[in-house]
PDB file of C-alpha atoms in Angstrom:
ATOM      1  CA  MET A  24      52.628 -28.446  -8.731  1.00 75.00           C
ATOM      2  CA  MET A  25      51.431 -25.608 -10.971  1.00 81.00           C
ATOM      3  CA  SER A  26      47.843 -26.428 -10.043  1.00 85.00           C
ATOM      4  CA  LEU A  27      48.684 -26.052  -6.358  1.00 87.00           C
ATOM      5  CA  ILE A  28      50.368 -22.694  -6.964  1.00 87.00           C
ATOM      6  CA  LYS A  29      47.409 -21.481  -9.047  1.00 85.00           C
ATOM      7  CA  GLU A  30      44.966 -22.591  -6.356  1.00 85.00           C
ATOM      8  CA  PHE A  31      47.020 -20.859  -3.662  1.00 81.00           C
ATOM      9  CA  LYS A  32      47.151 -17.660  -5.724  1.00 80.00           C
ATOM     10  CA  GLU A  33      43.349 -17.706  -6.134  1.00 79.00           C
ATOM     11  CA  PHE A  34      42.960 -18.253  -2.387  1.00 76.00           C
ATOM     12  CA  ALA A  35      45.406 -15.514  -1.412  1.00 73.00           C
ATOM     13  CA  MET A  36      43.948 -12.958  -3.796  1.00 73.00           C
ATOM     14  CA  ARG A  37      40.366 -13.277  -2.598  1.00 71.00           C
ATOM     15  CA  GLY A  38      39.040 -10.102  -1.097  1.00 66.00           C
ATOM     16  CA  ASN A  39      38.270 -11.746   2.237  1.00 75.00           C
ATOM     17  CA  VAL A  40      41.853 -12.910   2.768  1.00 74.00           C
ATOM     18  CA  ILE A  41      43.289  -9.498   1.989  1.00 74.00           C
ATOM     19  CA  ASP A  42      40.693  -7.805   4.215  1.00 79.00           C
ATOM     20  CA  MET A  43      41.566 -10.239   6.993  1.00 81.00           C
ATOM     21  CA  ALA A  44      45.293  -9.538   6.602  1.00 81.00           C
ATOM     22  CA  VAL A  45      44.683  -5.804   6.803  1.00 83.00           C
ATOM     23  CA  GLY A  46      42.507  -6.383   9.861  1.00 84.00           C
ATOM     24  CA  VAL A  47      45.235  -8.402  11.573  1.00 88.00           C
ATOM     25  CA  VAL A  48      47.855  -5.720  10.935  1.00 89.00           C
ATOM     26  CA  ILE A  49      45.570  -2.914  12.106  1.00 86.00           C
ATOM     27  CA  GLY A  50      44.491  -5.047  15.078  1.00 82.00           C
ATOM     28  CA  ALA A  51      48.112  -5.554  16.118  1.00 86.00           C
ATOM     29  CA  ALA A  52      48.792  -1.823  15.905  1.00 87.00           C
ATOM     30  CA  PHE A  53      45.559  -1.089  17.794  1.00 80.00           C
ATOM     31  CA  GLY A  54      46.616  -3.622  20.429  1.00 79.00           C
ATOM     32  CA  LYS A  55      49.876  -1.728  20.969  1.00 85.00           C
ATOM     33  CA  ILE A  56      47.969   1.517  21.378  1.00 83.00           C
ATOM     34  CA  ILE A  57      45.625  -0.039  23.915  1.00 76.00           C
ATOM     35  CA  SER A  58      48.501  -1.711  25.783  1.00 77.00           C
ATOM     36  CA  SER A  59      50.200   1.662  26.053  1.00 84.00           C
ATOM     37  CA  LEU A  60      46.937   3.232  27.219  1.00 79.00           C
ATOM     38  CA  VAL A  61      46.599   0.600  29.932  1.00 75.00           C
ATOM     39  CA  ASP A  62      50.258   0.453  31.001  1.00 78.00           C
ATOM     40  CA  ASP A  63      51.153   4.132  30.742  1.00 86.00           C
ATOM     41  CA  ILE A  64      47.927   5.974  31.572  1.00 84.00           C
ATOM     42  CA  ILE A  65      45.234   3.885  33.235  1.00 79.00           C
ATOM     43  CA  MET A  66      47.261   1.639  35.557  1.00 75.00           C
ATOM     44  CA  PRO A  67      49.329   4.501  37.048  1.00 81.00           C
ATOM     45  CA  LEU A  68      46.034   6.248  37.843  1.00 83.00           C
ATOM     46  CA  VAL A  69      44.690   3.033  39.384  1.00 76.00           C
ATOM     47  CA  GLY A  70      47.935   2.752  41.357  1.00 77.00           C
ATOM     48  CA  VAL A  71      47.543   6.289  42.710  1.00 84.00           C
ATOM     49  CA  ALA A  72      43.873   5.670  43.525  1.00 84.00           C
ATOM     50  CA  THR A  73      44.739   2.462  45.395  1.00 76.00           C
ATOM     51  CA  GLY A  74      47.717   3.920  47.260  1.00 79.00           C
ATOM     52  CA  GLY A  75      50.498   2.797  44.955  1.00 73.00           C
ATOM     53  CA  MET A  76      49.292  -0.775  44.589  1.00 71.00           C
ATOM     54  CA  ASN A  77      50.790  -2.594  41.614  1.00 72.00           C
ATOM     55  CA  PHE A  78      48.869  -5.738  40.715  1.00 76.00           C
ATOM     56  CA  THR A  79      51.852  -7.404  39.071  1.00 79.00           C
ATOM     57  CA  ASP A  80      53.688  -7.526  42.410  1.00 81.00           C
ATOM     58  CA  TYR A  81      51.117  -9.825  44.025  1.00 86.00           C
ATOM     59  CA  LYS A  82      51.916 -13.510  44.113  1.00 90.00           C
ATOM     60  CA  PHE A  83      51.619 -16.640  46.215  1.00 91.00           C
ATOM     61  CA  VAL A  84      54.984 -18.200  46.977  1.00 90.00           C
ATOM     62  CA  ILE A  85      54.673 -21.974  46.690  1.00 92.00           C
ATOM     63  CA  GLN A  86      58.315 -22.722  47.308  1.00 90.00           C
ATOM     64  CA  GLN A  87      60.943 -20.299  48.564  1.00 88.00           C
ATOM     65  CA  ALA A  88      64.123 -19.760  46.608  1.00 86.00           C
ATOM     66  CA  VAL A  89      67.171 -21.684  47.727  1.00 89.00           C
ATOM     67  CA  ILE A  90      70.137 -19.326  48.126  1.00 88.00           C
ATOM     68  CA  ASP A  91      73.744 -20.281  48.766  1.00 84.00           C
ATOM     69  CA  GLY A  92      74.644 -18.852  52.173  1.00 81.00           C
ATOM     70  CA  THR A  93      78.192 -17.900  51.288  1.00 84.00           C
ATOM     71  CA  THR A  94      77.926 -16.558  47.736  1.00 86.00           C
ATOM     72  CA  GLN A  95      74.304 -15.376  47.890  1.00 83.00           C
ATOM     73  CA  GLU A  96      73.688 -17.003  44.507  1.00 87.00           C
ATOM     74  CA  VAL A  97      70.256 -18.421  43.766  1.00 85.00           C
ATOM     75  CA  ILE A  98      70.592 -22.190  43.565  1.00 86.00           C
ATOM     76  CA  LYS A  99      66.924 -22.813  42.964  1.00 89.00           C
ATOM     77  CA  PRO A 100      64.527 -19.927  42.103  1.00 89.00           C
ATOM     78  CA  GLU A 101      61.293 -19.485  44.002  1.00 90.00           C
ATOM     79  CA  VAL A 102      58.130 -21.015  42.599  1.00 92.00           C
ATOM     80  CA  THR A 103      55.177 -18.618  42.606  1.00 91.00           C
ATOM     81  CA  LEU A 104      51.611 -18.227  41.438  1.00 92.00           C
ATOM     82  CA  ASN A 105      51.583 -14.730  39.959  1.00 90.00           C
ATOM     83  CA  TRP A 106      47.919 -13.913  40.545  1.00 91.00           C
ATOM     84  CA  GLY A 107      48.551 -10.177  40.322  1.00 88.00           C
ATOM     85  CA  THR A 108      49.832 -10.546  36.767  1.00 88.00           C
ATOM     86  CA  TRP A 109      46.693 -12.533  35.973  1.00 90.00           C
ATOM     87  CA  ILE A 110      44.514  -9.730  37.386  1.00 86.00           C
ATOM     88  CA  GLN A 111      46.485  -7.211  35.329  1.00 81.00           C
ATOM     89  CA  THR A 112      45.902  -9.295  32.197  1.00 83.00           C
ATOM     90  CA  ILE A 113      42.156  -9.416  32.892  1.00 87.00           C
ATOM     91  CA  VAL A 114      42.068  -5.629  33.339  1.00 79.00           C
ATOM     92  CA  ASP A 115      44.003  -5.221  30.080  1.00 76.00           C
ATOM     93  CA  PHE A 116      41.544  -7.511  28.292  1.00 82.00           C
ATOM     94  CA  LEU A 117      38.502  -5.655  29.611  1.00 84.00           C
ATOM     95  CA  ILE A 118      39.913  -2.311  28.540  1.00 78.00           C
ATOM     96  CA  VAL A 119      40.864  -3.633  25.093  1.00 75.00           C
ATOM     97  CA  ALA A 120      37.431  -5.227  24.665  1.00 81.00           C
ATOM     98  CA  PHE A 121      35.717  -1.983  25.701  1.00 83.00           C
ATOM     99  CA  CYS A 122      37.846   0.109  23.311  1.00 76.00           C
ATOM    100  CA  ILE A 123      37.116  -2.278  20.438  1.00 76.00           C
ATOM    101  CA  PHE A 124      33.405  -2.168  21.311  1.00 85.00           C
ATOM    102  CA  ILE A 125      33.427   1.643  21.205  1.00 84.00           C
ATOM    103  CA  ALA A 126      35.382   1.687  17.917  1.00 78.00           C
ATOM    104  CA  ILE A 127      33.049  -0.819  16.240  1.00 81.00           C
ATOM    105  CA  LYS A 128      30.000   1.030  17.550  1.00 89.00           C
ATOM    106  CA  ALA A 129      31.319   4.285  16.043  1.00 87.00           C
ATOM    107  CA  ILE A 130      32.110   2.592  12.724  1.00 83.00           C
ATOM    108  CA  ASN A 131      28.655   0.998  12.572  1.00 86.00           C
ATOM    109  CA  GLN A 132      27.057   4.365  13.291  1.00 89.00           C
ATOM    110  CA  LEU A 133      29.010   5.920  10.418  1.00 86.00           C
ATOM    111  CA  LYS A 134      28.005   3.065   8.123  1.00 83.00           C
ATOM    112  CA  ARG A 135      24.328   3.498   9.057  1.00 82.00           C
ATOM    113  CA  LYS A 136      24.499   7.192   8.192  1.00 78.00           C
ATOM    114  CA  GLU A 137      26.055   6.360   4.818  1.00 73.00           C
ATOM    115  CA  ALA A 138      23.575   3.574   4.123  1.00 71.00           C
ATOM    116  CA  GLU A 139      20.457   5.597   4.895  1.00 70.00           C
ATOM    117  CA  PRO A 140      19.007   6.746   1.581  1.00 72.00           C
ATOM    118  CA  ALA A 141      18.025  10.367   1.308  1.00 67.00           C
ATOM    119  CA  PRO A 142      14.302  10.792   1.806  1.00 73.00           C
ATOM    120  CA  GLU A 143      12.558  10.852  -1.526  1.00 78.00           C
ATOM    121  CA  ALA A 144      10.554  13.923  -2.367  1.00 79.00           C
ATOM    122  CA  ALA A 145       6.836  13.360  -2.665  1.00 80.00           C
ATOM    123  CA  PRO A 146       5.886  12.736  -6.274  1.00 84.00           C
ATOM    124  CA  GLU A 147       4.103  15.524  -8.095  1.00 88.00           C
ATOM    125  CA  PRO A 148       0.339  15.056  -8.011  1.00 86.00           C
ATOM    126  CA  THR A 149      -1.275  14.071 -11.275  1.00 91.00           C
ATOM    127  CA  LYS A 150      -3.704  16.376 -13.071  1.00 90.00           C
ATOM    128  CA  GLU A 151      -6.610  14.326 -11.793  1.00 90.00           C
ATOM    129  CA  GLU A 152      -5.432  14.636  -8.186  1.00 90.00           C
ATOM    130  CA  VAL A 153      -5.044  18.407  -8.553  1.00 89.00           C
ATOM    131  CA  LEU A 154      -8.547  18.667 -10.030  1.00 90.00           C
ATOM    132  CA  LEU A 155     -10.046  16.499  -7.276  1.00 90.00           C
ATOM    133  CA  THR A 156      -8.295  18.627  -4.620  1.00 91.00           C
ATOM    134  CA  GLU A 157      -9.768  21.793  -6.136  1.00 90.00           C
ATOM    135  CA  ILE A 158     -13.261  20.225  -6.198  1.00 90.00           C
ATOM    136  CA  ARG A 159     -12.902  19.170  -2.556  1.00 91.00           C
ATOM    137  CA  ASP A 160     -11.832  22.653  -1.519  1.00 90.00           C
ATOM    138  CA  LEU A 161     -14.792  24.227  -3.399  1.00 90.00           C
ATOM    139  CA  LEU A 162     -17.228  21.837  -1.714  1.00 90.00           C
ATOM    140  CA  LYS A 163     -15.785  22.728   1.705  1.00 90.00           C
ATOM    141  CA  GLU A 164     -16.286  26.433   0.974  1.00 90.00           C
ATOM    142  CA  LYS A 165     -19.964  25.881   0.062  1.00 86.00           C
ATOM    143  CA  ASN A 166     -20.682  24.050   3.330  1.00 73.00           C
TER     144      ASN A 166
END
């Protein structure tokens, strides 16, 4: 039993597992931000642009609801294919994927800037190189 606990502790304390856990938590928070962006900002604009169309309202009714004629209670709810909700989910996914793409692209660009070593200064010429340069310049002047 102690061996199992020790093995689990080694597994859980690896850097990759902790990094992954942090990524999951940040990803969940980022997902909420993107969902709010889609639901509260982008889709209302799409609704205005399309004349108030709300994708989630679109559906195919397979079977109508059965309603009691006297009490108006629903005996059997309608059966629908909610294709508008599916379209909305696809739009949400595309926006989330695009936002993640932009975020990763920005992070990679920052990493590249950090990783690029500063250009090294040219090494000082040796005494021989300086002497040869002077000789070359003198020969050019003679010609």
